[in-house]
Coordinates of C-alpha atoms and ligand atoms in Angstrom, one line a residue:
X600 CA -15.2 22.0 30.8
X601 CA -17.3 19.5 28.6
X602 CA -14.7 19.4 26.3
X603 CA -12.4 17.7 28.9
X604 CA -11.8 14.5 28.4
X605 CA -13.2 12.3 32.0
X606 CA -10.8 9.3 31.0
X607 CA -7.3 8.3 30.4
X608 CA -8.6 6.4 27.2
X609 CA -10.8 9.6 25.9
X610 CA -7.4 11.7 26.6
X611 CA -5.4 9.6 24.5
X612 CA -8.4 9.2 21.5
X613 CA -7.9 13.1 21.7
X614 CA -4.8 13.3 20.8
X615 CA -4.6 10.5 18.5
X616 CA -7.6 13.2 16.6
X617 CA -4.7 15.3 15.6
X618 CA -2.5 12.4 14.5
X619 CA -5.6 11.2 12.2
X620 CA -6.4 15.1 11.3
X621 CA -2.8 15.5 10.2
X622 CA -2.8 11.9 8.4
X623 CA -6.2 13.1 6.6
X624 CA -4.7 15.7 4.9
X625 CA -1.1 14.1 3.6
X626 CA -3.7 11.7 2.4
X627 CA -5.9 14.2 0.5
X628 CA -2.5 16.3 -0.7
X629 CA -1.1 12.8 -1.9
X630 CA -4.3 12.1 -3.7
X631 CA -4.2 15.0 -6.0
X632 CA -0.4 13.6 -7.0
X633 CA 0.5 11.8 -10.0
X634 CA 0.8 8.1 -10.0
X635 CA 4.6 8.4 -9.9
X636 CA 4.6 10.2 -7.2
X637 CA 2.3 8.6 -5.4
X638 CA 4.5 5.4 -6.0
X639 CA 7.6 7.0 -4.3
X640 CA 6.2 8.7 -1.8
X641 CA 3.1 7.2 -0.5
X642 CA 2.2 9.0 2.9
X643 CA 5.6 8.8 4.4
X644 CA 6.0 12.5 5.0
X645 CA 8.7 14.4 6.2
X646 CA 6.4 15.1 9.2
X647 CA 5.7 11.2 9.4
X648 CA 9.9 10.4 9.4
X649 CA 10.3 13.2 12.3
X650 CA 7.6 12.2 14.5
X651 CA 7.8 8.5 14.2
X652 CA 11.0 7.7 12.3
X653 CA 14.3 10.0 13.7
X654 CA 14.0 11.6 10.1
X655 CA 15.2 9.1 8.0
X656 CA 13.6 9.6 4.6
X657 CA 12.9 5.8 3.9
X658 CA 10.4 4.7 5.4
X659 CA 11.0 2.2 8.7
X660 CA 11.5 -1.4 9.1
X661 CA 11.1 -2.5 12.9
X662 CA 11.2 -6.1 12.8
X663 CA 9.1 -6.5 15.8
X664 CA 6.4 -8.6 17.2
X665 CA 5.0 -6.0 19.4
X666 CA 4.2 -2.1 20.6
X667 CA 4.6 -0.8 23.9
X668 CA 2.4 1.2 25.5
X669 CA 2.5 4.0 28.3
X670 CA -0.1 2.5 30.6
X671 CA -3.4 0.6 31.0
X672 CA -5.2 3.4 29.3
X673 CA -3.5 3.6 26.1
X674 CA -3.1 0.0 26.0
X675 CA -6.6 -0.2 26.0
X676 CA -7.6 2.7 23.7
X677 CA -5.1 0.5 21.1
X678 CA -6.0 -2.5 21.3
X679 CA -9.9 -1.4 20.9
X680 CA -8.6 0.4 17.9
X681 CA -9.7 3.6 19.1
X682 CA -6.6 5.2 18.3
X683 CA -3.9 4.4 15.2
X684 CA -1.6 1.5 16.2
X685 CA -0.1 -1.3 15.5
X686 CA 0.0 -3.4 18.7
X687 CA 1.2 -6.7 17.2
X688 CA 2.9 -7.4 13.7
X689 CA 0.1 -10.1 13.4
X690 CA -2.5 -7.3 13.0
X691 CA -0.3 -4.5 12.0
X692 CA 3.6 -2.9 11.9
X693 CA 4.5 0.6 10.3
X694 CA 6.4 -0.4 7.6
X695 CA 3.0 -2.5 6.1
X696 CA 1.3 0.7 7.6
X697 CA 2.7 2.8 4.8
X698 CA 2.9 -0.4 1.7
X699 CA -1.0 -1.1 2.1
X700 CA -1.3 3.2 1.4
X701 CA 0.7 3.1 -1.1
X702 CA -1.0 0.0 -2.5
X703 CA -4.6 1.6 -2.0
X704 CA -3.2 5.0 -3.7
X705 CA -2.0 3.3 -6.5
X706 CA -4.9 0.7 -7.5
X707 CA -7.3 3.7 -6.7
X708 CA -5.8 6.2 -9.2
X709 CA -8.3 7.6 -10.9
X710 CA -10.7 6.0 -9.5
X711 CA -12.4 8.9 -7.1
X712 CA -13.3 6.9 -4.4
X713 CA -12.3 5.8 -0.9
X714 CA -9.7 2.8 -1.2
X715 CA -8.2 1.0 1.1
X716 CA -5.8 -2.2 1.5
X717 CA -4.7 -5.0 3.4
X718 CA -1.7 -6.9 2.5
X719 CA -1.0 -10.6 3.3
X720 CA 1.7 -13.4 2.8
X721 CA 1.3 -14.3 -0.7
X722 CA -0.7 -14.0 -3.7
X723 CA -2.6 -17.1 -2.9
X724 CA -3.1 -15.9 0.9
X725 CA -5.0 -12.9 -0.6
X726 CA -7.2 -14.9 -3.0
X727 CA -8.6 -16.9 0.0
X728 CA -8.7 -13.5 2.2
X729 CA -10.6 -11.6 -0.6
X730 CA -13.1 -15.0 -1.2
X731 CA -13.9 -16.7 2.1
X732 CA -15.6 -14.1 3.8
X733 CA -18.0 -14.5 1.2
X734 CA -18.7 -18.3 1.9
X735 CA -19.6 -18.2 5.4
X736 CA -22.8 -19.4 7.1
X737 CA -25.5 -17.3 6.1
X738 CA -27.5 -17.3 10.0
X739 CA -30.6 -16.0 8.7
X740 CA -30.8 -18.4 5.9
X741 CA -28.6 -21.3 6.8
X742 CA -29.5 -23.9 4.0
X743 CA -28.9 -21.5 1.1
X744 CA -27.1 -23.3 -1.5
X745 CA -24.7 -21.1 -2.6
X746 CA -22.3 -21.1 -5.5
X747 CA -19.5 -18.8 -6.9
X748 CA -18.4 -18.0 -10.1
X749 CA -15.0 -17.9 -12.0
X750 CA -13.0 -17.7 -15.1
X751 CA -11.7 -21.0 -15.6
X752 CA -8.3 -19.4 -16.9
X753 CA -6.7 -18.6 -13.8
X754 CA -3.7 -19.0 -12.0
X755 CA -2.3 -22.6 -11.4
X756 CA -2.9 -22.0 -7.1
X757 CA -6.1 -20.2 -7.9
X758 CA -7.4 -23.2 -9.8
X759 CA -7.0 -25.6 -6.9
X760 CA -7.6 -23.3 -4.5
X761 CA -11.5 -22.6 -6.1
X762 CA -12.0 -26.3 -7.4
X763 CA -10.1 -28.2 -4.2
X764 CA -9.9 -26.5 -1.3
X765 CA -13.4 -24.7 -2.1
X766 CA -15.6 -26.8 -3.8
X767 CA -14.7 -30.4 -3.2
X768 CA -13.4 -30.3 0.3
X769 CA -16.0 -27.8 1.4
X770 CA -18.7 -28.8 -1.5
X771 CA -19.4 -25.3 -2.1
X772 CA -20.7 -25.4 -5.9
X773 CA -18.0 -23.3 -8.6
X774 CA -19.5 -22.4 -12.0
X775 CA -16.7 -21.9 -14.2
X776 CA -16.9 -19.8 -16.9
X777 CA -15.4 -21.2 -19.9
X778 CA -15.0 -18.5 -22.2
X779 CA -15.2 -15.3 -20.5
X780 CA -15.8 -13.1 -23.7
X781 CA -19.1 -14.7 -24.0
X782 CA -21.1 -12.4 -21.5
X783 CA -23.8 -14.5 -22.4
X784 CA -22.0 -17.3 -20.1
X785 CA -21.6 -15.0 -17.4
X786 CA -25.2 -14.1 -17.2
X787 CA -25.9 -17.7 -17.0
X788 CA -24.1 -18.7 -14.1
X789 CA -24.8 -16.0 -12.2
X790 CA -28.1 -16.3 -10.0
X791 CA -29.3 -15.0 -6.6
X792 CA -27.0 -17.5 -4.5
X793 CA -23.7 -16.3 -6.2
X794 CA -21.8 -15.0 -3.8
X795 CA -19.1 -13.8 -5.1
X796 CA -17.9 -13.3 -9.0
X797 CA -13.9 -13.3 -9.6
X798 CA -12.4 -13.1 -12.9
X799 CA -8.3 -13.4 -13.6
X800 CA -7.2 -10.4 -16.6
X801 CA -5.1 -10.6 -18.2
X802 CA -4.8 -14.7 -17.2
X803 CA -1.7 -16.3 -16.3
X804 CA -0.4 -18.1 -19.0
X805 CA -3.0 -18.2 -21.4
X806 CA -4.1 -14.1 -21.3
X807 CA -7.9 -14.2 -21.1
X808 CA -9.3 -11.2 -21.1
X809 CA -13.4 -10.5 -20.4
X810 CA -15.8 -7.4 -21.3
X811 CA -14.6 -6.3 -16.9
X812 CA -17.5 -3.3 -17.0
X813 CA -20.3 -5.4 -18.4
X814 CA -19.3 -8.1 -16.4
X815 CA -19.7 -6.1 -13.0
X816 CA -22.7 -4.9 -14.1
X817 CA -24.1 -8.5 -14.1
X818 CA -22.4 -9.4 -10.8
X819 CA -24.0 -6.1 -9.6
X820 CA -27.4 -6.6 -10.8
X821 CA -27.5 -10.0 -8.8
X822 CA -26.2 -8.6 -5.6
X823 CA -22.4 -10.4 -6.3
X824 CA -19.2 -8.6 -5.7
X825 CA -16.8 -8.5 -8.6
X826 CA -13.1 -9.4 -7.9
X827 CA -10.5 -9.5 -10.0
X828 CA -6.9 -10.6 -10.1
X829 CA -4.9 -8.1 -11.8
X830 CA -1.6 -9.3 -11.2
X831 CA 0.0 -9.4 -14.3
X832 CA -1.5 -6.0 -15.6
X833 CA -0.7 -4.2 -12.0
X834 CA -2.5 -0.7 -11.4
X835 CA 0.2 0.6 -13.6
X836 CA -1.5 -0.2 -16.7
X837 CA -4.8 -1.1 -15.6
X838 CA -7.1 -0.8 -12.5
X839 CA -9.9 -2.8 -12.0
X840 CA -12.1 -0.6 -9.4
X841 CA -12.2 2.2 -12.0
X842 CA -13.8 -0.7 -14.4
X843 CA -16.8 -1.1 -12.0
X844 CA -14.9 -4.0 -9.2
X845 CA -15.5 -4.2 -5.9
X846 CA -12.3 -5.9 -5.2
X847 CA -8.9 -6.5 -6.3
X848 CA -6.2 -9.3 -5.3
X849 CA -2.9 -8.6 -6.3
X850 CA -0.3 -11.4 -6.0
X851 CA 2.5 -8.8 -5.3
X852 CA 5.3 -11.1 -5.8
X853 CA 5.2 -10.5 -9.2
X854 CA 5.0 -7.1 -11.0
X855 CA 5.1 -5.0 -8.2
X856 CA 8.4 -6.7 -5.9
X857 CA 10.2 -7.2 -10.0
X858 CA 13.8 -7.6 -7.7
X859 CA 12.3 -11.5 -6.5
X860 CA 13.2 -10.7 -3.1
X861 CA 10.4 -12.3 -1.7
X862 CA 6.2 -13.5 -1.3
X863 CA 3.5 -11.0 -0.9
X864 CA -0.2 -10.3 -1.7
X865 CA -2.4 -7.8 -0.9
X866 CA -6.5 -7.2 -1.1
X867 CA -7.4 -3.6 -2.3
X868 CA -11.0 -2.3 -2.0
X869 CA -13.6 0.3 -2.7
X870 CA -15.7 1.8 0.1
X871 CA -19.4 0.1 0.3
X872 CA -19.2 -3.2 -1.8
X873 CA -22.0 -4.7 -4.0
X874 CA -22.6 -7.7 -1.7
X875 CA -26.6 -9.2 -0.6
X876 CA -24.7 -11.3 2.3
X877 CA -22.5 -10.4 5.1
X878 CA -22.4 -8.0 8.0
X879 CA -22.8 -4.0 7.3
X880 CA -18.9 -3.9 8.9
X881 CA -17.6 -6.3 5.9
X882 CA -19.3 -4.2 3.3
X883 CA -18.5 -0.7 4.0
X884 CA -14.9 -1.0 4.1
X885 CA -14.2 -4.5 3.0
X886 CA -9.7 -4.6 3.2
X887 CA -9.9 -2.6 6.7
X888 CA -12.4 -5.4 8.1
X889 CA -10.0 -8.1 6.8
X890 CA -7.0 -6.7 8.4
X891 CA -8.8 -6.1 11.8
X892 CA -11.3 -9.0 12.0
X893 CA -10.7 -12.3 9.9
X894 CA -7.0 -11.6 9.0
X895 CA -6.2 -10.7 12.1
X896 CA -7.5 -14.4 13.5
X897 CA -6.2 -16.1 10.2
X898 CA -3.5 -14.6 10.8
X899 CA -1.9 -14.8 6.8
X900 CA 0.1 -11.3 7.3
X901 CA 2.9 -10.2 5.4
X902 CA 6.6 -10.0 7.2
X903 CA 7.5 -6.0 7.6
X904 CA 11.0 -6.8 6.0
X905 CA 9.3 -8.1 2.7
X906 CA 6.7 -5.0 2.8
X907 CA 10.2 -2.7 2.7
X908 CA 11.4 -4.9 0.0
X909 CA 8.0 -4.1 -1.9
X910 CA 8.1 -0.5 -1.0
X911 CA 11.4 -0.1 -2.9
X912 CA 10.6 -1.7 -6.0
X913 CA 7.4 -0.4 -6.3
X914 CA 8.8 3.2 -6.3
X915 CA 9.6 2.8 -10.5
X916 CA 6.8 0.7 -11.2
X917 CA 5.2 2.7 -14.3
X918 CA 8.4 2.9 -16.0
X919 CA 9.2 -0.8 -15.6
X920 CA 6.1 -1.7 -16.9
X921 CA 6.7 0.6 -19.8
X922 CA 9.9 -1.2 -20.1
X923 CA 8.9 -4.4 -20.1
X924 CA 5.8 -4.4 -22.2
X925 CA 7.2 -2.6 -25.0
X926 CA 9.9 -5.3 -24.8
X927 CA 7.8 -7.9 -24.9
X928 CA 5.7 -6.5 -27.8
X929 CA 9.5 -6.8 -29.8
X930 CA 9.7 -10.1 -28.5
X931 CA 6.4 -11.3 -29.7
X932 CA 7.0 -10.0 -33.1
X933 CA 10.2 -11.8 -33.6
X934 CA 8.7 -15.3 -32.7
X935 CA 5.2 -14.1 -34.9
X936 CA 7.4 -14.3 -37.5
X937 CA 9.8 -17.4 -36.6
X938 CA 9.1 -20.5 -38.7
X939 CA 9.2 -22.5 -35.8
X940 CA 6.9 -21.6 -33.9
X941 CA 3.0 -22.3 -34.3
X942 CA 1.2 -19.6 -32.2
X943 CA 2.2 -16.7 -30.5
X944 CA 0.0 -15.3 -28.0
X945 CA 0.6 -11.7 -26.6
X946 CA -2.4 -9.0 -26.0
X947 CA -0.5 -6.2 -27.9
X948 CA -0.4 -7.9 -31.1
X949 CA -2.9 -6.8 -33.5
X950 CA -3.6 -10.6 -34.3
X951 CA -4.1 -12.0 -30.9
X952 CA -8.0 -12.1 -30.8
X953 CA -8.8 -10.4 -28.0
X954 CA -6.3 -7.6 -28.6
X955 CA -9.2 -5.3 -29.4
X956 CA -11.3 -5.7 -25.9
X957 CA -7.8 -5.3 -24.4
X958 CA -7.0 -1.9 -25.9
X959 CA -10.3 -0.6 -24.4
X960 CA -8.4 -1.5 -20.7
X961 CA -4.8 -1.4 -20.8
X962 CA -3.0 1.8 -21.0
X963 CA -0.2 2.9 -19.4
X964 CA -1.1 4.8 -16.5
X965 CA -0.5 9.2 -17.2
X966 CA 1.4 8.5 -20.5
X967 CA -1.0 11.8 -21.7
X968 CA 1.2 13.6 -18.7
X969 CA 4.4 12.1 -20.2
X970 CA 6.2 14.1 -22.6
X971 CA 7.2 10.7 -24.3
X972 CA 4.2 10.4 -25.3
X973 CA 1.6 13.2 -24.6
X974 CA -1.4 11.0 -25.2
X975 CA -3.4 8.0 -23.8
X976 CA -1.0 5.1 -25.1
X977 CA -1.8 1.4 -24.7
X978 CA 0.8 -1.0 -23.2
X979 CA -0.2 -4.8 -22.2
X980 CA 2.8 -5.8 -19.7
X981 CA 5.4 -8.4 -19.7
X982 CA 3.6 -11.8 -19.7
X983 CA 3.3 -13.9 -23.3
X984 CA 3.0 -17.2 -24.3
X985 CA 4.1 -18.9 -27.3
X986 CA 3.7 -22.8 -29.0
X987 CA 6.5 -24.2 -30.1
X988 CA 5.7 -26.3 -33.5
X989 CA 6.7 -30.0 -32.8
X990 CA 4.8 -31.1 -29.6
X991 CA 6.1 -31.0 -25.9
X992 CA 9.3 -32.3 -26.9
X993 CA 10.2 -29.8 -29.4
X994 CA 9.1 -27.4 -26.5
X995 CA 11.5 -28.7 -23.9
X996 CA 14.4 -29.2 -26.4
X997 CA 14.1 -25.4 -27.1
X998 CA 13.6 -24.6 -23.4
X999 CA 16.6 -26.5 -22.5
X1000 CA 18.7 -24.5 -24.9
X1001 CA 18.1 -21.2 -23.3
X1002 CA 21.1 -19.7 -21.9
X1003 CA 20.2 -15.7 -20.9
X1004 CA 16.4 -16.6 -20.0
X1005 CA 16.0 -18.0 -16.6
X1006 CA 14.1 -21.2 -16.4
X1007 CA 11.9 -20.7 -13.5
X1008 CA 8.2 -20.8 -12.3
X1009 CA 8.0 -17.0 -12.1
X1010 CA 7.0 -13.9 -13.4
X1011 CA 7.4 -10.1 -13.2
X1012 CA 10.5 -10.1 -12.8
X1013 CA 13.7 -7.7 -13.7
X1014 CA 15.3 -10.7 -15.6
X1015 CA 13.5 -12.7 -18.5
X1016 CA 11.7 -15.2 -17.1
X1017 CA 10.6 -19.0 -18.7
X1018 CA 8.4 -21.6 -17.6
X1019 CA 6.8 -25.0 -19.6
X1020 CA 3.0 -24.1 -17.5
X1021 CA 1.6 -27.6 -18.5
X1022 CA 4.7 -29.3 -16.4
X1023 CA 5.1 -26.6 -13.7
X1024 CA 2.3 -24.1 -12.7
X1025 CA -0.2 -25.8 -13.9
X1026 CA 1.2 -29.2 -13.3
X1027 CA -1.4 -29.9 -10.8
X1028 CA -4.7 -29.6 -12.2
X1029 CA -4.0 -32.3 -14.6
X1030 CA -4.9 -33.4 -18.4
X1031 CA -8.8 -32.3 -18.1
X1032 CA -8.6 -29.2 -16.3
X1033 CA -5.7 -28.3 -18.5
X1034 CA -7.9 -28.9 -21.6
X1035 CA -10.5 -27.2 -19.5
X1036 CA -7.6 -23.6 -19.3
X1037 CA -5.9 -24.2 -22.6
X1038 CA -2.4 -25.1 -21.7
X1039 CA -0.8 -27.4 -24.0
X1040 CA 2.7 -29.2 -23.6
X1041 CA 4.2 -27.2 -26.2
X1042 CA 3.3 -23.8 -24.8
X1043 CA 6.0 -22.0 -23.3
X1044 CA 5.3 -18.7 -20.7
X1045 CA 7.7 -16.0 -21.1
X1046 CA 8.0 -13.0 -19.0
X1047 CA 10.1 -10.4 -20.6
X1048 CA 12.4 -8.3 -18.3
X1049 CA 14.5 -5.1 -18.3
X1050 CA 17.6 -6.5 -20.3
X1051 CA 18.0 -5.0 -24.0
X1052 CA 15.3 -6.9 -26.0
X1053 CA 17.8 -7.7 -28.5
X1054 CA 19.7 -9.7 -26.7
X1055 CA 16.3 -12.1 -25.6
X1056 CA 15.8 -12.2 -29.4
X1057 CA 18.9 -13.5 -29.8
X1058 CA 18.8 -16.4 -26.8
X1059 CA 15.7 -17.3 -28.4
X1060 CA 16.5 -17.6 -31.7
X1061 CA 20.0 -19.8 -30.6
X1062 CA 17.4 -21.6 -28.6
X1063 CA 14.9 -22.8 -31.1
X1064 CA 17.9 -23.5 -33.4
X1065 CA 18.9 -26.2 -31.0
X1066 CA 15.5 -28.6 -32.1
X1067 CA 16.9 -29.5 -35.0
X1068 CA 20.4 -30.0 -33.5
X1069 CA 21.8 -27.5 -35.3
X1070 CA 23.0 -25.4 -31.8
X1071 CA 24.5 -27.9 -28.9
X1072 CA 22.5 -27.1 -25.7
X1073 CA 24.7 -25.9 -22.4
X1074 CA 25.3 -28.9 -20.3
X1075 CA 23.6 -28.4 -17.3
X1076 CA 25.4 -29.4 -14.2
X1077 CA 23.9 -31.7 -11.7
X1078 CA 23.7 -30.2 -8.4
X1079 CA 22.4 -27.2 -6.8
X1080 CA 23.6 -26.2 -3.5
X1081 CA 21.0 -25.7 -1.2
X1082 CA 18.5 -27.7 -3.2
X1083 CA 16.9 -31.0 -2.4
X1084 CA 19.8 -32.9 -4.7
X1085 CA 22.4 -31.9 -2.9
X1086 CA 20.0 -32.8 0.2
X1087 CA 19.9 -36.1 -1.3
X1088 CA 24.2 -36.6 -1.3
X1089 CA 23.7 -36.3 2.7
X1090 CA 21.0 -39.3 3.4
Ligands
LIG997 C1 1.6 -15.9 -8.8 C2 0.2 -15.6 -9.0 C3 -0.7 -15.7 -7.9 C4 -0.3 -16.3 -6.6 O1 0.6 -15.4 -5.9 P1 1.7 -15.9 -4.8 O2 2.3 -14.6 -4.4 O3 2.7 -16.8 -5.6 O4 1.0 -16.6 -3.8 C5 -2.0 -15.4 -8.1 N1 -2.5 -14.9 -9.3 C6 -1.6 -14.7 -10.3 C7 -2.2 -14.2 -11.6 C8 -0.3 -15.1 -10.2 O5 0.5 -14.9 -11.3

């Protein structure tokens, strides 16, 4: 008789226990899988696709604002997240349901621990998610200056996110770290009001890389979180939270959606995060209390149609990655080597100077369970950067000549990718904070995709042939449909 349940609510908590019971395990079968597999499957089950989905074996898209419910009492057992649901596509929907498992699977391989993940709009929307918690009012000490402390090699948005939107229009003080091999710096900056520590690795464009385990030690020791953008590594080849972070932002545009179909980020954590400030809810499971406290009143979720997009790319992830990188490390021979070009800088080659810290992080994730391979092999993705001797003009007289590689402010993706940072992503910060992140005129981004790399070699070399006039570059034509100069023929 005890064992009834007196409510309507406590009888549907009941029966959602079975629902969780049965989710616990696929979870616990799934985390004994191999990364691969984990990537393809997530915990869409067969059970899952039955019960919820009229067995289809992809997993569901409902483009839907909102749930029903039965009645009053399940409606309020929902909405007081007493039982799984996803009420509103603001807080939740099933198709993000089963991308932010697969996401916490993936960054959490091999990692031991609990993980868990809460996806958002855009890259940029996660940074802020994963940061402003931590810059709130503290009540019991409301005066405390605080401060926060970053690589200064970052992503173009994250620069003016931290140094704008942060720290001159809220005047929250930001300690850049300069050089963030020099843990020395680090342990300088850091003090009992640092609320939060992030570091970008590998850095977009200009691949910094820092000593990540020492460095969230020193976080640690202080009472700071440690979060890291890991974007252009992606848990395939290297995952922070097994490295000693607390948190990791993934700008999932890139790497992880390679087709370009569309914006998304997500925030992965562990369970329990290093943190002196904040409420015991915030540290315990850090990505869950975004998605069902600040996110859900932000409101910076991710559309269910672009979490299916990411599903289905994310399904081949390792290989691409292999792909790619070993691509890119042919690429980045060939211009080593090209008389025209004055510095080439790529992670995997031996002469890049911080190639040696990177080898102790970057490894393609189960290549000792790949009979390619058999052991632990290193691979260090698809980003590089190269100088073009000359100056800027020499730069954009090569970069105009390209005819295979896409010029566009983009990276990760299935086809090579080119961009001139100092006049595009990094456009913003200006002349000092460029100085400041090492981006010069003449340095040119390249992302390497899946084509044959023989043929970027050779769009390259035609390229750089066209700065001394010896190639004619393509005439480009003047207007794009849909784009704001054929807006301009209208007015
Ligand atoms: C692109 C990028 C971001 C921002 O992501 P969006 O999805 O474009 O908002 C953040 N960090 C890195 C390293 C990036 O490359």
């Amino acid at each position: 008789m005890s064992n009834q349940p007196k409510t309507g609510v406590e009888r549907y908590v009941q029966a959602a226990g079975q629902l969780a019971q049965q989710r616990k395990q696929d979870l616990a079968a799934m985390r004994e899988c191999r990364f691969d597999t984990i990537a393809v499957h997530g915990l869409y089950t067969a059970s899952e696709a039955l019960n919820f989905n009229q067995g289809a074996i992809i997993e569901p898209v409902y483009l839907c604002s909102s749930q029903a419910y039965r009645d009053s009492d399940e409606m309020e057992a929902a909405l007081s997240y007493q039982i799984p649901t996803w009420c509103y596509s603001r807080i939740a929907n099933p198709s993000l349901y089963y991308l932010e498992n697969t996401l916490a699977l993936l960054e959490g391989y091999g990692f031991g621990g609990e993980v868990s993940a809460c996806a958002t709009s855009s890259g940029m929307a996660a940074i802020a998610s994963a940061t402003d918690p931590f810059l709130n009012v503290d009540p019991k000490n409301p005066h405390q200056k605080i401060n926060f402390v970053s690589t200064c090699q970052v992503y173009g948005g994250t620069f003016q996110q931290f140094a704008v939107r942060k720290a001159q229009e809220r005047g929250i003080e930001l300690r850049w770290i300069r050089n963030s091999a020099d843990l020395g710096e680090w342990e300088k900056a850091i003090d009992e009001n640092t609320r939060f520590v992030y570091g970008e690795m590998p850095s977009n464009p200009g691949l910094a890389f820092f000593d990540l385990k020492a460095v969230a030690e020193l976080a640690h020791k202080r009472g700071a979180p440690m979060i890291v953008d890991s974007t252009v590594a992606s848990p395939a080849l290297m995952r922070p939270l097994t490295f000693g972070a607390d948190i990791v932002v993934q700008s999932v545009t890139k790497s992880m959606t390679s087709s370009g179909f569309g914006i998304a980020g997500a925030v992965i954590s562990r369970k329990n995060i290093t943190s002196t400030f904040g409420p015991e809810e915030m540290k315990a499971d850090f990505a869950m209390y975004l998605k069902t406290l600040p996110n859900r009143d932000n409101g910076q979720n991710l559309s269910p149609m672009n979490a299916i997009l990411t599903l289905n790319d994310l399904r081949t992830l390792r290989s691409k990655m292999d792909l790619m990188s070993r691509s890119t490390l042919t690429v980045a021979r060939f211009l080593e080597k090209h008389p025209k070009i004055e510095r080439v800088d790529y992670l995997g080659l031996e002469s890049h100077p911080l190639h040696t810290l990177a080898r102790r992080y970057m490894f393609l994730v189960d290549a000792e369970h790949d009979s390619a391979y058999g052991s632990p092999t290193n691979r260090y993705g698809h980003l590089m950067s190269f100088r073009v001797q000359g100056g800027a003009q020499a730069a954009r007289t090569m970069f105009d000549g390209m005819r295979r590689i896409w010029r566009a402010t983009d990276l990760g993706r299935i086809k090579s990718v080119a961009t001139i940072p100092a006049i595009s992503t990094h456009q913003q910060q200006g002349e000092a904070g460029r100085e400041l992140a090492d981006i010069p005129g003449n340095m040119i981004r390249l992302c390497v995709g899946a084509e044959h790399p023989d043929d970027i070699i050779a769009d390259l070399d035609q390229a750089l042939a066209c700065i001394d006039g010896k190639v004619s570059r393509p005439v480009p034509s003047t207007f794009s449909v849909g784009g704001a100069s054929s807006a301009r023929l209208v007015d």
